Tab-separated table of C-alpha atoms and ligand atoms in Angstrom:
chain	number	residue	atom	x	y	z
A	244	UNK	CA	-21.043	3.133	-5.522
A	245	UNK	CA	-17.872	4.810	-4.218
A	246	UNK	CA	-15.043	5.618	-6.615
A	247	UNK	CA	-12.567	2.715	-6.677
A	248	UNK	CA	-9.311	3.283	-4.773
A	249	UNK	CA	-5.855	2.445	-6.157
A	250	UNK	CA	-2.990	2.457	-3.682
A	251	UNK	CA	0.644	2.129	-4.788
A	252	UNK	CA	2.949	0.653	-2.143
A	253	UNK	CA	6.471	1.347	-3.385
A	254	UNK	CA	8.079	-0.414	-0.405
A	255	UNK	CA	11.842	0.342	-0.269
A	256	UNK	CA	12.072	1.716	-3.819
A	257	UNK	CA	12.170	5.226	-5.302
A	258	UNK	CA	14.143	7.783	-3.301
A	259	UNK	CA	13.194	11.469	-3.719
A	260	UNK	CA	14.719	11.897	-7.184
A	261	UNK	CA	13.189	8.720	-8.619
A	262	UNK	CA	9.890	9.581	-6.920
A	263	UNK	CA	9.793	13.011	-8.607
A	264	UNK	CA	10.570	11.434	-11.976
A	265	UNK	CA	7.817	8.863	-11.419
A	266	UNK	CA	5.237	11.571	-10.642
A	267	UNK	CA	6.305	13.680	-13.634
A	268	UNK	CA	5.672	10.710	-15.947
A	269	UNK	CA	2.588	9.388	-14.186
A	270	UNK	CA	0.653	12.666	-14.302
A	271	UNK	CA	1.166	12.801	-18.078
A	272	UNK	CA	-0.256	9.309	-18.484
A	273	UNK	CA	-3.062	9.449	-15.952
A	274	UNK	CA	-5.876	11.852	-16.850
A	275	UNK	CA	-7.522	13.995	-14.175
A	276	UNK	CA	-11.286	14.218	-13.736
A	277	UNK	CA	-11.489	10.437	-13.728
A	278	UNK	CA	-13.753	8.856	-11.099
A	279	UNK	CA	-11.008	7.104	-9.155
A	280	UNK	CA	-8.973	7.718	-6.030
A	281	UNK	CA	-5.234	7.188	-6.509
A	282	UNK	CA	-2.811	7.212	-3.568
A	283	UNK	CA	0.986	6.874	-3.821
A	284	UNK	CA	2.777	5.482	-0.738
A	285	UNK	CA	6.520	6.137	-1.041
A	286	UNK	CA	9.196	5.520	1.566
A	287	UNK	CA	9.167	8.182	4.314
A	288	UNK	CA	12.152	9.979	2.760
A	289	UNK	CA	10.202	10.510	-0.464
A	290	UNK	CA	6.844	11.650	0.973
A	291	UNK	CA	7.647	15.327	0.618
A	292	UNK	CA	8.988	14.883	-2.928
A	293	UNK	CA	5.816	13.043	-3.995
A	294	UNK	CA	3.388	15.384	-2.237
A	295	UNK	CA	5.068	18.516	-3.584
A	296	UNK	CA	5.300	17.093	-7.118
A	297	UNK	CA	1.543	16.427	-6.941
A	298	UNK	CA	0.621	19.988	-5.968
A	299	UNK	CA	-1.060	20.579	-9.345
A	300	UNK	CA	-2.900	17.243	-9.118
A	301	UNK	CA	-4.498	17.483	-5.683
A	302	UNK	CA	-6.875	14.628	-6.493
A	303	UNK	CA	-3.916	12.198	-6.289
A	304	UNK	CA	-3.079	11.452	-2.660
A	305	UNK	CA	0.174	10.711	-0.857
A	306	UNK	CA	0.471	8.170	1.942
A	307	UNK	CA	3.106	6.845	4.324
A	308	UNK	CA	3.899	3.128	4.376
A	309	UNK	CA	4.182	3.052	8.151
A	310	UNK	CA	4.171	5.323	11.204
A	311	UNK	CA	5.334	4.770	14.743
A	312	UNK	CA	3.018	4.093	17.706
A	313	UNK	CA	4.081	7.165	19.703
A	314	UNK	CA	3.636	10.803	18.698
A	315	UNK	CA	7.273	11.772	19.384
A	316	UNK	CA	10.350	10.884	21.402
A	317	UNK	CA	13.501	8.785	21.477
A	318	UNK	CA	12.618	6.242	18.766
A	319	UNK	CA	15.647	6.250	16.505
A	320	UNK	CA	14.807	5.579	12.885
A	321	UNK	CA	11.045	6.004	13.237
A	322	UNK	CA	8.606	8.503	11.713
A	323	UNK	CA	5.538	9.762	13.577
A	324	UNK	CA	2.092	10.272	12.088
A	325	UNK	CA	2.414	14.052	12.558
A	326	UNK	CA	5.791	14.069	10.758
A	327	UNK	CA	4.316	12.127	7.823
A	328	UNK	CA	1.413	14.579	7.745
A	329	UNK	CA	3.803	17.533	7.854
A	330	UNK	CA	5.718	16.049	4.891
A	331	UNK	CA	2.476	15.963	2.877
A	332	UNK	CA	0.891	12.568	3.552
A	333	UNK	CA	-2.866	12.292	3.976
A	334	UNK	CA	-2.910	8.506	4.481
A	335	UNK	CA	-0.795	5.789	6.031
A	336	UNK	CA	-0.697	2.043	5.601
A	337	UNK	CA	-0.961	0.221	8.920
A	338	UNK	CA	-0.233	-3.447	9.585
A	339	UNK	CA	1.216	-4.339	6.192
A	340	UNK	CA	2.211	-8.009	6.305
A	341	UNK	CA	5.885	-7.099	5.843
A	342	UNK	CA	5.651	-4.981	9.007
A	343	UNK	CA	3.891	-7.808	10.828
A	344	UNK	CA	6.182	-10.619	9.670
A	345	UNK	CA	9.595	-9.000	9.081
A	346	UNK	CA	9.396	-6.384	11.844
A	347	UNK	CA	7.242	-8.287	14.382
A	348	UNK	CA	4.477	-5.686	14.431
A	349	UNK	CA	1.725	-6.797	16.803
A	350	UNK	CA	-2.054	-6.364	16.653
A	351	UNK	CA	-1.761	-3.958	19.610
A	352	UNK	CA	0.711	-1.816	17.676
A	353	UNK	CA	-1.627	-1.671	14.675
A	354	UNK	CA	-4.364	-0.375	17.007
A	355	UNK	CA	-2.067	2.330	18.387
A	356	UNK	CA	-0.957	3.308	14.885
A	357	UNK	CA	-4.574	3.696	13.735
A	358	UNK	CA	-5.224	5.963	16.721
A	359	UNK	CA	-2.068	8.028	16.087
A	360	UNK	CA	-3.026	8.380	12.439
A	361	UNK	CA	-6.424	9.905	13.244
A	362	UNK	CA	-4.881	12.167	15.924
A	363	UNK	CA	-2.499	13.568	13.301
A	364	UNK	CA	-5.123	13.917	10.550
A	365	UNK	CA	-4.023	10.894	8.502
A	366	UNK	CA	-6.458	8.248	7.316
A	367	UNK	CA	-5.089	4.777	8.139
A	368	UNK	CA	-5.438	1.984	5.577
A	369	UNK	CA	-5.468	-1.189	7.679
A	370	UNK	CA	-3.919	-4.265	6.035
A	371	UNK	CA	-4.982	-7.762	7.038
A	372	UNK	CA	-4.257	-11.184	5.577
A	373	UNK	CA	-3.455	-14.808	6.300
A	374	UNK	CA	-0.270	-16.792	5.614
A	375	UNK	CA	-0.257	-19.899	3.423
A	376	UNK	CA	-0.081	-22.154	6.500
A	377	UNK	CA	-3.077	-20.363	8.012
A	378	UNK	CA	-5.055	-20.715	4.775
A	379	UNK	CA	-4.187	-24.400	4.495
A	380	UNK	CA	-5.194	-25.031	8.102
A	381	UNK	CA	-8.578	-23.372	7.498
A	382	UNK	CA	-8.026	-20.370	9.771
A	383	UNK	CA	-8.154	-17.589	7.135
A	384	UNK	CA	-11.370	-16.048	8.463
A	385	UNK	CA	-10.307	-16.248	12.099
A	386	UNK	CA	-6.935	-14.609	11.387
A	387	UNK	CA	-8.347	-11.835	9.225
A	388	UNK	CA	-11.156	-11.029	11.672
A	389	UNK	CA	-8.740	-11.033	14.627
A	390	UNK	CA	-6.418	-8.583	12.828
A	391	UNK	CA	-9.370	-6.424	11.798
A	392	UNK	CA	-10.991	-6.207	15.238
A	393	UNK	CA	-7.658	-5.663	16.986
A	394	UNK	CA	-6.494	-2.953	14.591
A	395	UNK	CA	-9.753	-1.013	14.830
A	396	UNK	CA	-10.289	-1.630	18.563
A	397	UNK	CA	-9.500	1.878	19.797
A	398	UNK	CA	-11.439	3.783	17.106
A	399	UNK	CA	-14.951	5.207	17.312
A	400	UNK	CA	-17.607	3.673	15.020
A	401	UNK	CA	-17.444	6.812	12.888
A	402	UNK	CA	-13.666	6.403	12.478
A	403	UNK	CA	-14.038	2.676	11.741
A	404	UNK	CA	-16.394	3.514	8.865
A	405	UNK	CA	-13.781	5.781	7.288
A	406	UNK	CA	-10.883	3.288	7.355
A	407	UNK	CA	-10.192	1.514	4.058
A	408	UNK	CA	-9.285	-2.132	4.729
A	409	UNK	CA	-6.770	-3.893	2.482
A	410	UNK	CA	-7.123	-7.669	2.318
A	411	UNK	CA	-3.711	-8.985	1.300
A	412	UNK	CA	-3.185	-12.744	1.564
A	413	UNK	CA	0.474	-13.070	2.589
A	414	UNK	CA	0.999	-15.978	0.182
A	415	UNK	CA	0.030	-13.707	-2.711
A	416	UNK	CA	2.356	-10.790	-1.913
A	417	UNK	CA	5.301	-10.520	-4.270
A	418	UNK	CA	4.948	-14.179	-5.223
A	419	UNK	CA	3.119	-13.935	-8.537
A	420	UNK	CA	0.342	-16.069	-6.972
A	421	UNK	CA	-2.846	-14.049	-6.980
A	422	UNK	CA	-6.026	-14.898	-5.139
A	423	UNK	CA	-8.808	-15.598	-7.625
A	424	UNK	CA	-11.580	-13.002	-7.793
A	425	UNK	CA	-13.701	-15.636	-5.996
A	426	UNK	CA	-11.154	-16.043	-3.152
A	427	UNK	CA	-10.984	-12.277	-2.738
A	428	UNK	CA	-14.777	-11.858	-2.829
A	429	UNK	CA	-15.261	-14.552	-0.162
A	430	UNK	CA	-12.882	-12.918	2.326
A	431	UNK	CA	-14.140	-9.420	1.493
A	432	UNK	CA	-17.678	-10.549	2.393
A	433	UNK	CA	-16.472	-11.808	5.779
A	434	UNK	CA	-14.644	-8.523	6.419
A	435	UNK	CA	-17.704	-6.486	5.439
A	436	UNK	CA	-19.898	-8.428	7.847
A	437	UNK	CA	-17.400	-7.874	10.662
A	438	UNK	CA	-17.287	-4.145	9.893
A	439	UNK	CA	-21.084	-3.924	10.092
A	440	UNK	CA	-20.988	-5.700	13.465
A	441	UNK	CA	-18.355	-3.246	14.676
A	442	UNK	CA	-19.673	0.020	13.292
A	443	UNK	CA	-23.288	-0.418	12.190
A	444	UNK	CA	-24.983	-0.962	8.857
A	445	UNK	CA	-23.437	2.111	7.206
A	446	UNK	CA	-20.114	0.233	7.421
A	447	UNK	CA	-21.473	-2.003	4.655
A	448	UNK	CA	-20.248	0.759	2.319
A	449	UNK	CA	-16.669	0.713	3.672
A	450	UNK	CA	-13.857	0.449	1.150
A	451	UNK	CA	-12.211	-2.989	1.109
A	452	UNK	CA	-9.218	-3.279	-1.222
A	453	UNK	CA	-7.495	-6.395	-2.512
A	454	UNK	CA	-3.698	-6.680	-2.673
A	455	UNK	CA	-1.206	-9.380	-3.615
A	456	UNK	CA	0.485	-9.785	-7.022
A	457	UNK	CA	-1.952	-7.442	-8.755
A	458	UNK	CA	-0.743	-6.624	-12.269
A	459	UNK	CA	-2.022	-5.201	-15.549
A	460	UNK	CA	-3.403	-8.567	-16.560
A	461	UNK	CA	-5.511	-9.298	-13.492
A	462	UNK	CA	-6.420	-5.824	-12.163
A	463	UNK	CA	-9.728	-5.493	-14.023
A	464	UNK	CA	-11.035	-8.927	-13.047
A	465	UNK	CA	-10.065	-8.484	-9.382
A	466	UNK	CA	-11.673	-5.047	-9.332
A	467	UNK	CA	-14.851	-6.520	-10.794
A	468	UNK	CA	-15.117	-9.165	-8.041
A	469	UNK	CA	-18.077	-8.604	-5.704
A	470	UNK	CA	-17.172	-6.402	-2.763
A	471	UNK	CA	-13.737	-5.366	-4.074
A	472	UNK	CA	-13.564	-1.568	-3.893
A	473	UNK	CA	-9.972	-1.044	-4.909
A	474	UNK	CA	-6.463	-2.441	-5.234
A	475	UNK	CA	-3.247	-2.181	-3.184
A	476	UNK	CA	-0.331	-2.782	-5.516
A	477	UNK	CA	3.373	-3.309	-4.797
A	478	UNK	CA	5.698	-4.414	-7.603
A	479	UNK	CA	3.417	-3.384	-10.469
A	480	UNK	CA	3.095	0.166	-9.109
A	481	UNK	CA	6.788	0.977	-9.587
A	482	UNK	CA	6.583	1.748	-13.291
A	483	UNK	CA	4.549	4.896	-14.057
A	484	UNK	CA	3.170	3.587	-17.371
A	485	UNK	CA	2.082	0.254	-15.887
A	486	UNK	CA	0.632	1.993	-12.840
A	487	UNK	CA	-1.275	4.478	-15.010
A	488	UNK	CA	-2.849	1.564	-16.891
A	489	UNK	CA	-3.741	-0.287	-13.680
A	490	UNK	CA	-5.381	2.875	-12.309
A	491	UNK	CA	-7.627	2.917	-15.383
A	492	UNK	CA	-8.429	-0.819	-15.286
Q	168	LIG	P1	2.771	-7.009	-4.619
Q	168	LIG	O1	2.720	-6.322	-3.166
Q	168	LIG	O2	1.741	-6.298	-5.461
Q	168	LIG	O3	4.172	-6.801	-5.089
Q	168	LIG	O4	2.408	-8.445	-4.413
Q	168	LIG	C1	1.498	-5.907	-2.601
Q	168	LIG	C2	1.737	-5.341	-1.236
Q	168	LIG	O5	2.626	-5.833	-0.518
Q	168	LIG	O6	1.077	-4.372	-0.827
């Protein structure tokens, strides 16, 4: 089995100074040589601070929360994949539900962002997930599979097999409502099947993370659910002590 993956999504928290302080505390609390992959995704302005503070802990990765669809140009306020890479990121989230719902990010844009990420040497982490209305109307699988296929559409099968997928039900993000381990396992199984259809049977080993109101109390049981290979954590990743405990769940 692959080492479980723990991704912290700090959203719009922790500027460079707070990010450095976080890393200084976290590395004291989180032992190295542990069989886990930990990735911190700060705001773009803090990528360099996080990556440089982690230079003595190269096993802990840094990721962007978002990149733009074009490699460069007149896109005021945006950050390209190559710029994130240059600042020290090795990963980027793509298609987070806040990007999709608050910033109208489309499926086509998620596909372009995945392509740009690979071009720049970043590994995209593609986020998918249904809203409460979609879940209640019975379209969870259709929505998740549409987002998955669209986001991965321009990648080669070999690239598809490398992309960690994060299943984050929108109704569980920042709400305190967590999917049960059973809910997560059911959707993860559907995603895994779709990945195998897209990229062959080796894609059965792809990493599929769960995200949405993960905390210290539920991390271990979600991680133990069948097919859950890691966790994507927002609010509970902001405190270094809490995050260090979640990463050892
Ligand atoms: P949350 O956020 O853990 O605060 O629910 C998760 C996410 O948005 O990635």
